[in-house]
Tab-separated table of C-alpha atoms in Angstrom:
chain	number	residue	atom	x	y	z
A	1	MET	CA	0.000	0.000	0.000
A	2	PHE	CA	1.536	3.280	-1.160
A	3	LYS	CA	0.863	6.483	0.789
A	4	ALA	CA	1.208	10.175	-0.076
A	5	THR	CA	3.316	12.556	2.035
A	6	GLU	CA	2.018	16.065	2.745
A	7	ILE	CA	4.932	18.477	2.265
A	8	LYS	CA	2.906	21.677	2.735
A	9	GLN	CA	-0.735	22.217	3.518
A	10	GLY	CA	-2.602	20.967	0.478
A	11	ILE	CA	0.569	19.887	-1.385
A	12	TYR	CA	1.625	16.225	-1.430
A	13	TRP	CA	4.542	14.148	-2.648
A	14	VAL	CA	3.066	11.254	-4.633
A	15	GLY	CA	6.160	10.005	-6.467
A	16	ALA	CA	7.831	6.637	-6.872
A	17	LEU	CA	10.863	5.257	-5.038
A	18	GLU	CA	13.372	3.418	-7.203
A	19	TRP	CA	15.189	1.542	-4.465
A	20	GLU	CA	16.966	-0.871	-6.817
A	21	GLU	CA	17.534	1.366	-9.833
A	22	ARG	CA	21.255	1.570	-10.561
A	23	CYS	CA	21.742	3.330	-13.906
A	24	ILE	CA	20.114	5.819	-16.254
A	25	HIS	CA	21.671	6.665	-19.661
A	26	GLY	CA	25.188	5.960	-18.429
A	27	VAL	CA	24.945	7.551	-14.970
A	28	SER	CA	25.320	5.096	-12.094
A	29	MET	CA	22.953	5.407	-9.148
A	30	PRO	CA	24.400	3.300	-6.309
A	31	LEU	CA	21.927	4.844	-3.847
A	32	GLY	CA	18.907	4.383	-6.128
A	33	SER	CA	16.670	7.260	-7.153
A	34	THR	CA	13.191	8.737	-6.992
A	35	ASN	CA	10.686	9.852	-9.601
A	36	ASN	CA	9.097	12.736	-7.756
A	37	ALA	CA	5.569	13.865	-8.538
A	38	TYR	CA	3.517	16.393	-6.601
A	39	LEU	CA	-0.225	16.794	-6.070
A	40	ILE	CA	-1.824	20.178	-5.312
A	41	ILE	CA	-5.325	20.200	-3.863
A	42	ASP	CA	-7.207	23.450	-4.465
A	43	GLU	CA	-10.402	24.377	-6.274
A	44	LYS	CA	-8.643	22.626	-9.122
A	45	VAL	CA	-6.586	19.482	-8.533
A	46	VAL	CA	-3.152	19.590	-10.165
A	47	LEU	CA	-0.569	16.839	-10.613
A	48	VAL	CA	2.930	18.200	-11.244
A	49	ASP	CA	4.931	15.651	-13.259
A	50	THR	CA	4.480	11.878	-13.205
A	51	CYS	CA	7.081	9.088	-13.330
A	52	ILE	CA	8.537	6.271	-15.404
A	53	GLY	CA	5.894	3.915	-16.754
A	54	SER	CA	7.050	0.944	-14.672
A	55	HIS	CA	6.041	2.847	-11.514
A	56	ALA	CA	2.701	4.182	-12.771
A	57	ALA	CA	0.673	1.950	-10.433
A	58	GLU	CA	2.636	3.244	-7.428
A	59	LEU	CA	2.028	6.832	-8.529
A	60	ILE	CA	-1.712	6.347	-8.966
A	61	GLU	CA	-2.026	4.561	-5.637
A	62	ARG	CA	-0.298	7.433	-3.827
A	63	ILE	CA	-2.611	9.911	-5.566
A	64	SER	CA	-5.598	7.805	-4.523
A	65	ASP	CA	-4.474	8.105	-0.895
A	66	VAL	CA	-5.359	11.816	-1.139
A	67	VAL	CA	-8.040	12.155	-3.794
A	68	ASP	CA	-9.891	10.185	-6.457
A	69	PRO	CA	-7.612	10.451	-9.530
A	70	ALA	CA	-10.702	11.199	-11.614
A	71	ARG	CA	-10.785	14.619	-9.919
A	72	ILE	CA	-7.445	15.706	-11.410
A	73	ASP	CA	-8.021	18.798	-13.559
A	74	TYR	CA	-4.474	19.444	-14.780
A	75	ILE	CA	-1.303	17.414	-15.277
A	76	VAL	CA	1.686	19.743	-15.480
A	77	SER	CA	4.525	18.233	-17.498
A	78	ASN	CA	7.649	20.265	-16.803
A	79	HIS	CA	9.747	17.991	-19.027
A	80	GLY	CA	8.785	15.326	-21.544
A	81	GLU	CA	11.557	12.811	-20.838
A	82	LYS	CA	10.009	9.480	-19.964
A	83	ASP	CA	11.280	9.253	-16.397
A	84	HIS	CA	8.983	12.244	-15.732
A	85	ALA	CA	6.213	11.901	-18.302
A	86	ASP	CA	5.908	8.228	-19.200
A	87	SER	CA	2.947	7.720	-16.832
A	88	ILE	CA	0.864	10.584	-18.189
A	89	GLY	CA	-1.079	8.191	-20.413
A	90	ARG	CA	-1.900	5.910	-17.470
A	91	VAL	CA	-2.974	8.867	-15.333
A	92	LEU	CA	-5.206	10.154	-18.127
A	93	LYS	CA	-7.055	6.844	-18.152
A	94	ALA	CA	-7.826	7.397	-14.458
A	95	ALA	CA	-8.418	11.129	-14.975
A	96	PRO	CA	-10.150	11.367	-18.370
A	97	ASN	CA	-11.044	15.049	-17.971
A	98	ALA	CA	-7.536	16.221	-17.112
A	99	LYS	CA	-5.720	18.685	-19.337
A	100	VAL	CA	-1.958	18.427	-19.908
A	101	VAL	CA	-0.013	21.644	-19.324
A	102	THR	CA	3.313	21.759	-21.151
A	103	SER	CA	5.771	24.281	-22.576
A	104	ASP	CA	4.918	25.855	-25.901
A	105	PRO	CA	6.121	24.805	-28.416
A	106	LYS	CA	8.800	22.277	-27.426
A	107	GLY	CA	7.011	20.354	-24.670
A	108	HIS	CA	3.847	20.148	-26.728
A	109	ALA	CA	5.782	18.739	-29.690
A	110	ILE	CA	7.627	16.135	-27.604
A	111	LEU	CA	4.566	14.846	-25.727
A	112	GLN	CA	2.618	14.497	-28.954
A	113	THR	CA	5.140	11.901	-30.117
A	114	TYR	CA	4.054	9.331	-27.544
A	115	LEU	CA	0.804	10.370	-25.885
A	116	PRO	CA	-2.433	9.093	-27.462
A	117	ASP	CA	-4.484	11.180	-29.851
A	118	GLY	CA	-7.167	13.329	-28.308
A	119	VAL	CA	-5.178	14.654	-25.335
A	120	ASP	CA	-6.356	18.110	-24.293
A	121	PHE	CA	-3.131	20.119	-24.191
A	122	VAL	CA	-2.621	23.515	-22.575
A	123	PRO	CA	0.638	24.831	-24.115
A	124	VAL	CA	2.099	27.670	-22.023
A	125	LYS	CA	4.569	30.402	-22.868
A	126	ASN	CA	7.294	31.640	-20.532
A	127	GLY	CA	5.690	33.613	-17.710
A	128	ASP	CA	2.155	32.337	-18.281
A	129	VAL	CA	0.041	31.723	-15.181
A	130	LEU	CA	-2.748	29.334	-14.267
A	131	ASN	CA	-5.216	30.146	-11.493
A	132	ILE	CA	-6.344	27.007	-9.653
A	133	GLY	CA	-8.311	28.640	-6.829
A	134	LYS	CA	-6.459	30.132	-3.897
A	135	ARG	CA	-3.209	29.410	-5.702
A	136	THR	CA	-1.596	30.693	-8.864
A	137	LEU	CA	0.937	28.636	-10.798
A	138	GLN	CA	3.526	30.459	-12.900
A	139	PHE	CA	5.464	28.672	-15.633
A	140	ILE	CA	9.072	29.666	-16.274
A	141	HIS	CA	10.807	28.210	-19.306
A	142	THR	CA	14.303	26.810	-18.638
A	143	PRO	CA	15.301	25.496	-22.076
A	144	MET	CA	18.207	23.033	-22.231
A	145	VAL	CA	18.177	22.331	-18.507
A	146	HIS	CA	18.539	19.735	-19.878
A	147	TRP	CA	16.113	19.369	-22.837
A	148	PRO	CA	14.689	22.135	-25.039
A	149	ASP	CA	11.224	21.671	-23.501
A	150	ASN	CA	12.176	22.126	-19.838
A	151	MET	CA	10.265	24.517	-17.630
A	152	VAL	CA	9.724	24.953	-13.907
A	153	THR	CA	6.457	25.648	-12.093
A	154	TYR	CA	6.250	28.186	-9.288
A	155	CYS	CA	3.412	28.257	-6.771
A	156	ARG	CA	3.387	31.894	-5.653
A	157	GLU	CA	1.198	31.616	-2.577
A	158	ASP	CA	3.265	28.782	-1.074
A	159	SER	CA	6.670	29.984	-2.363
A	160	VAL	CA	7.256	26.486	-3.740
A	161	LEU	CA	9.242	25.805	-6.906
A	162	PHE	CA	8.690	22.534	-8.763
A	163	SER	CA	12.053	22.475	-10.507
A	164	ASN	CA	12.029	19.159	-12.377
A	165	ASP	CA	15.631	18.149	-13.243
A	166	ALA	CA	17.268	21.255	-11.784
A	167	PHE	CA	18.617	20.811	-8.232
A	168	GLY	CA	18.006	17.049	-8.320
A	169	GLN	CA	20.021	14.130	-6.996
A	170	PHE	CA	19.964	10.400	-7.664
A	171	ILE	CA	19.195	9.040	-4.213
A	172	ALA	CA	16.394	6.908	-2.781
A	173	THR	CA	15.515	7.560	0.842
A	174	SER	CA	12.563	7.018	3.145
A	175	LYS	CA	12.778	10.719	4.052
A	176	ARG	CA	11.548	13.487	1.782
A	177	PHE	CA	13.516	16.549	2.937
A	178	ASP	CA	17.128	17.719	2.858
A	179	ASP	CA	17.216	18.253	6.644
A	180	GLU	CA	16.175	14.650	7.314
A	181	VAL	CA	19.170	12.987	5.656
A	182	ASN	CA	22.928	13.426	5.689
A	183	LEU	CA	23.540	16.741	3.932
A	184	ASP	CA	27.053	15.846	2.763
A	185	THR	CA	25.662	12.771	1.016
A	186	VAL	CA	22.900	14.775	-0.663
A	187	LEU	CA	25.294	17.501	-1.830
A	188	SER	CA	27.686	14.858	-3.163
A	189	CYS	CA	24.822	13.294	-5.117
A	190	ALA	CA	23.859	16.747	-6.410
A	191	LYS	CA	27.416	17.321	-7.660
A	192	LYS	CA	27.480	13.982	-9.481
A	193	TYR	CA	24.052	14.698	-10.946
A	194	PHE	CA	25.196	18.104	-12.240
A	195	ALA	CA	28.493	16.792	-13.632
A	196	ASN	CA	26.855	13.952	-15.556
A	197	ILE	CA	23.575	15.561	-16.626
A	198	LEU	CA	23.961	19.338	-16.853
A	199	THR	CA	27.628	19.926	-17.775
A	200	PRO	CA	26.903	20.566	-21.496
A	201	TYR	CA	24.275	23.149	-20.537
A	202	VAL	CA	25.966	25.244	-17.861
A	203	ARG	CA	25.185	28.574	-19.546
A	204	GLN	CA	21.491	27.737	-19.729
A	205	THR	CA	21.534	26.398	-16.166
A	206	GLU	CA	23.207	29.595	-14.966
A	207	LYS	CA	20.338	31.636	-16.440
A	208	ALA	CA	17.813	29.362	-14.727
A	209	VAL	CA	19.547	29.786	-11.365
A	210	GLN	CA	19.553	33.563	-11.799
A	211	ALA	CA	15.818	33.464	-12.515
A	212	VAL	CA	15.199	31.353	-9.427
A	213	ARG	CA	17.258	33.751	-7.282
A	214	GLY	CA	14.725	36.443	-8.041
A	215	ILE	CA	11.723	34.729	-6.457
A	216	ASP	CA	10.741	34.016	-2.868
A	217	LEU	CA	11.505	30.400	-2.029
A	218	GLU	CA	10.499	28.280	0.922
A	219	MET	CA	10.851	24.973	-0.876
A	220	ILE	CA	12.455	23.570	-4.041
A	221	CYS	CA	10.828	20.323	-5.169
A	222	PRO	CA	12.992	18.576	-7.786
A	223	ALA	CA	12.007	15.578	-9.873
A	224	HIS	CA	14.746	13.390	-8.366
A	225	GLY	CA	15.967	13.098	-4.790
A	226	VAL	CA	15.040	15.009	-1.663
A	227	ILE	CA	13.139	18.291	-1.387
A	228	TRP	CA	15.123	21.390	-0.418
A	229	ARG	CA	13.651	23.406	2.463
A	230	SER	CA	16.411	24.063	5.033
A	231	ASN	CA	19.402	24.341	2.685
A	232	ILE	CA	18.014	26.265	-0.265
A	233	GLY	CA	20.852	28.778	-0.051
A	234	LYS	CA	23.447	26.013	-0.103
A	235	ILE	CA	22.083	24.293	-3.213
A	236	LEU	CA	21.731	27.627	-5.045
A	237	ASP	CA	25.286	28.600	-4.071
A	238	LEU	CA	26.539	25.187	-5.191
A	239	TYR	CA	24.806	25.507	-8.571
A	240	GLU	CA	26.236	28.982	-9.100
A	241	LYS	CA	29.708	27.598	-8.402
A	242	LEU	CA	29.205	24.582	-10.661
A	243	CYS	CA	27.900	26.773	-13.477
A	244	ARG	CA	31.217	28.636	-13.493
A	245	CYS	CA	32.917	25.321	-14.390
A	246	GLU	CA	36.030	26.367	-12.523
A	247	PRO	CA	38.315	23.390	-11.877
A	248	ASP	CA	40.284	23.015	-8.687
A	249	ASP	CA	43.976	22.115	-8.574
A	250	SER	CA	43.379	18.355	-8.859
A	251	ALA	CA	44.108	15.711	-11.473
A	252	VAL	CA	42.460	12.573	-12.830
A	253	VAL	CA	44.365	9.823	-14.595
A	254	VAL	CA	42.037	7.404	-16.394
A	255	TYR	CA	43.277	4.495	-18.467
A	256	SER	CA	42.658	1.069	-19.929
A	257	SER	CA	45.521	-1.395	-20.237
A	258	MET	CA	46.138	-4.763	-21.913
A	259	TYR	CA	49.384	-6.154	-20.523
A	260	GLY	CA	50.547	-3.511	-18.084
A	261	SER	CA	52.451	-0.997	-20.209
A	262	THR	CA	49.751	1.659	-20.286
A	263	GLU	CA	48.973	1.022	-16.623
A	264	ARG	CA	52.640	1.623	-15.791
A	265	MET	CA	52.481	4.934	-17.667
A	266	ALA	CA	49.319	5.878	-15.782
A	267	LEU	CA	51.021	5.181	-12.469
A	268	THR	CA	54.054	7.209	-13.536
A	269	ILE	CA	51.846	10.193	-14.387
A	270	THR	CA	50.046	9.768	-11.071
A	271	GLU	CA	53.341	9.709	-9.161
A	272	ALA	CA	54.464	12.858	-10.956
A	273	PHE	CA	51.330	14.721	-9.889
A	274	MET	CA	51.773	13.448	-6.344
A	275	SER	CA	55.387	14.631	-6.266
A	276	LYS	CA	54.204	18.149	-7.113
A	277	GLY	CA	51.564	18.135	-4.386
A	278	VAL	CA	48.623	17.808	-6.796
A	279	ARG	CA	45.685	15.831	-5.450
A	280	VAL	CA	45.176	13.054	-7.987
A	281	ARG	CA	42.938	10.049	-8.573
A	282	CYS	CA	44.055	7.152	-10.794
A	283	CYS	CA	41.232	5.117	-12.378
A	284	ASP	CA	41.212	1.947	-14.447
A	285	ILE	CA	38.128	2.491	-16.625
A	286	ASP	CA	37.656	-1.286	-16.830
A	287	VAL	CA	36.808	-1.402	-13.119
A	288	THR	CA	35.774	2.171	-12.217
A	289	ASP	CA	32.343	3.526	-13.065
A	290	MET	CA	32.724	6.164	-15.762
A	291	SER	CA	30.097	8.512	-14.317
A	292	ASP	CA	32.093	8.585	-11.071
A	293	VAL	CA	35.197	9.334	-13.133
A	294	MET	CA	33.337	12.129	-14.924
A	295	THR	CA	32.413	13.697	-11.600
A	296	ASP	CA	36.114	13.889	-10.771
A	297	VAL	CA	36.893	15.148	-14.295
A	298	PHE	CA	34.407	18.004	-13.814
A	299	PHE	CA	36.409	19.332	-10.870
A	300	ALA	CA	39.905	18.505	-12.156
A	301	LYS	CA	42.427	20.900	-13.664
A	302	TYR	CA	44.413	18.081	-15.276
A	303	VAL	CA	42.870	15.081	-17.052
A	304	ALA	CA	45.179	12.372	-18.401
A	305	VAL	CA	43.597	9.692	-20.595
A	306	GLY	CA	45.454	6.601	-21.776
A	307	SER	CA	44.957	3.464	-23.845
A	308	PRO	CA	47.131	1.083	-25.821
A	309	THR	CA	46.562	0.870	-29.550
A	310	HIS	CA	44.304	-2.092	-30.364
A	311	ASN	CA	42.952	-2.765	-33.864
A	312	ASN	CA	44.206	0.692	-34.850
A	313	THR	CA	42.066	2.397	-32.184
A	314	VAL	CA	41.560	2.524	-28.413
A	315	LEU	CA	40.364	-0.387	-26.292
A	316	PRO	CA	36.543	-0.771	-26.266
A	317	THR	CA	36.013	0.410	-22.691
A	318	MET	CA	38.122	3.497	-23.362
A	319	GLY	CA	36.105	4.078	-26.526
A	320	ALA	CA	32.934	4.163	-24.425
A	321	PHE	CA	34.515	6.609	-22.002
A	322	LEU	CA	35.658	8.913	-24.810
A	323	THR	CA	32.136	8.920	-26.234
A	324	TYR	CA	30.812	9.872	-22.800
A	325	LEU	CA	33.501	12.544	-22.388
A	326	LYS	CA	32.802	13.988	-25.835
A	327	GLY	CA	29.097	14.332	-25.051
A	328	LEU	CA	29.597	16.100	-21.721
A	329	ALA	CA	32.541	18.210	-22.933
A	330	PRO	CA	33.842	19.781	-19.703
A	331	THR	CA	35.807	22.570	-21.383
A	332	GLY	CA	38.834	24.466	-20.082
A	333	ARG	CA	40.731	21.547	-18.559
A	334	ILE	CA	44.315	20.590	-19.379
A	335	GLY	CA	44.380	17.281	-21.228
A	336	ILE	CA	47.113	14.684	-21.541
A	337	SER	CA	47.031	11.740	-23.947
A	338	PHE	CA	49.182	8.654	-23.367
A	339	GLY	CA	49.453	4.928	-23.969
A	340	SER	CA	51.479	2.053	-25.340
A	341	TYR	CA	51.564	0.578	-28.833
A	342	GLY	CA	52.898	-2.325	-30.838
A	343	TRP	CA	53.610	-0.981	-34.317
A	344	VAL	CA	51.445	2.150	-34.721
A	345	GLN	CA	50.686	5.065	-32.352
A	346	ALA	CA	46.973	5.327	-33.241
A	347	ALA	CA	45.164	5.288	-29.891
A	348	GLN	CA	47.098	8.175	-28.403
A	349	LYS	CA	46.411	10.417	-31.409
A	350	GLU	CA	42.731	9.489	-31.311
A	351	ILE	CA	42.491	10.343	-27.609
A	352	SER	CA	44.175	13.686	-28.213
A	353	GLU	CA	41.807	14.543	-31.066
A	354	VAL	CA	38.684	13.658	-29.057
A	355	MET	CA	39.850	15.686	-26.069
A	356	GLN	CA	40.685	18.704	-28.234
A	357	LYS	CA	37.216	18.613	-29.817
A	358	ALA	CA	35.709	18.355	-26.325
A	359	GLY	CA	37.390	21.634	-25.370
A	360	PHE	CA	40.509	20.419	-23.543
A	361	VAL	CA	43.746	22.337	-23.834
A	362	MET	CA	46.421	19.864	-24.988
A	363	PRO	CA	49.850	21.411	-24.316
A	364	LEU	CA	51.820	18.167	-24.776
A	365	ASN	CA	52.278	15.807	-27.668
A	366	PRO	CA	50.680	12.392	-27.050
A	367	ALA	CA	52.967	10.264	-24.866
A	368	ALA	CA	53.464	6.881	-26.552
A	369	GLU	CA	55.702	3.989	-25.519
A	370	PRO	CA	56.300	0.571	-27.110
A	371	TRP	CA	54.710	-2.333	-25.241
A	372	ASN	CA	56.964	-3.067	-22.293
A	373	ASP	CA	56.390	-3.681	-18.592
A	374	THR	CA	58.893	-0.929	-17.793
A	375	PRO	CA	58.636	1.715	-20.546
A	376	ALA	CA	61.978	3.183	-21.516
A	377	GLY	CA	60.622	6.711	-21.366
A	378	GLU	CA	59.219	6.414	-17.848
A	379	GLU	CA	61.617	8.914	-16.291
A	380	GLU	CA	61.136	11.367	-19.134
A	381	LEU	CA	57.339	11.075	-18.790
A	382	PHE	CA	57.609	11.748	-15.064
A	383	GLU	CA	59.695	14.874	-15.652
A	384	THR	CA	57.401	16.091	-18.444
A	385	ILE	CA	54.377	16.017	-16.141
A	386	CYS	CA	56.339	17.768	-13.394
A	387	ARG	CA	57.345	20.549	-15.798
A	388	LEU	CA	53.759	20.897	-16.968
A	389	VAL	CA	52.585	21.480	-13.388
A	390	ASP	CA	55.404	23.974	-12.774
A	391	GLU	CA	54.402	25.964	-15.863
A	392	GLN	CA	50.742	26.366	-14.851
């Protein structure tokens, strides 16, 4: 039996808990996640967002704990991605008179691709309002945070912002609020979420944060994770910092190795950073989750990426990481390409090219060594990295 949680008078959390969910489009979720949805009871009954289709029954049962779903007048879809909107069709079967509020034109266009014909849409422009009785909902477009259709919904009378993907975290917990769980854990999850979801859209996210700063806030209700009520200033400050994309003085060395040569080079680079007092993390991409690596990459000043040449390219796991890196493109970092080879130095050039296109500054030529357990150029590689740090 699934129950709703009242988060403010007349406003309820009715979402779904994904206790065992562990990954979404490449991002690992070791602590699970939530699909948050919110129900507002006024003269009109409003459901803000839904959840992934596999949890539709849970969503509807939580709604039914508060009100007959047939009484829902509006379903607000802040974002058409299926982890937020996939259950709209199921809810409409239980609430046949409900209208779907979505951003105009992008949200409307996206939802039309998979909702049934005959849906009564209410497309809204940026700044439009909807009176639901004692409350007024204002819709603020936040395009590319992180899809072109994104918007947030602000309940003026309650000073509550339904922020969808902004300010979210992948974490499943029996508690609903930021002051009921370990804050360091929540902030860490928020950093990983930002690094792996919002990095390509920091300029757009910065504008959204500035818009949010200008309104009175008592609560931020994201679509994933806990609700912010006691640490709103901290999450806004964190987002402003993350939007600046300013790396700290740390380094990440990520590699894939076949017989130890590239691994030895990775360890040499790591030792060089350590000798210069640079905080560094060394990661074998074959055993380390790449979304965790990307979180470290987001904050790092130096990013060294290595692979041996295999079939005239990088190893498959490194290929996956480079694809992930290219998509997120954390610009302004210093990149280093390295690796071993048998008869052609292909992988190292490929790594360098991908990193350059992703916005990395590549001050060094790719470091390549013939396959050998103790590369001949180990000492030279060590000194090269040390000089690079000295020059920054």
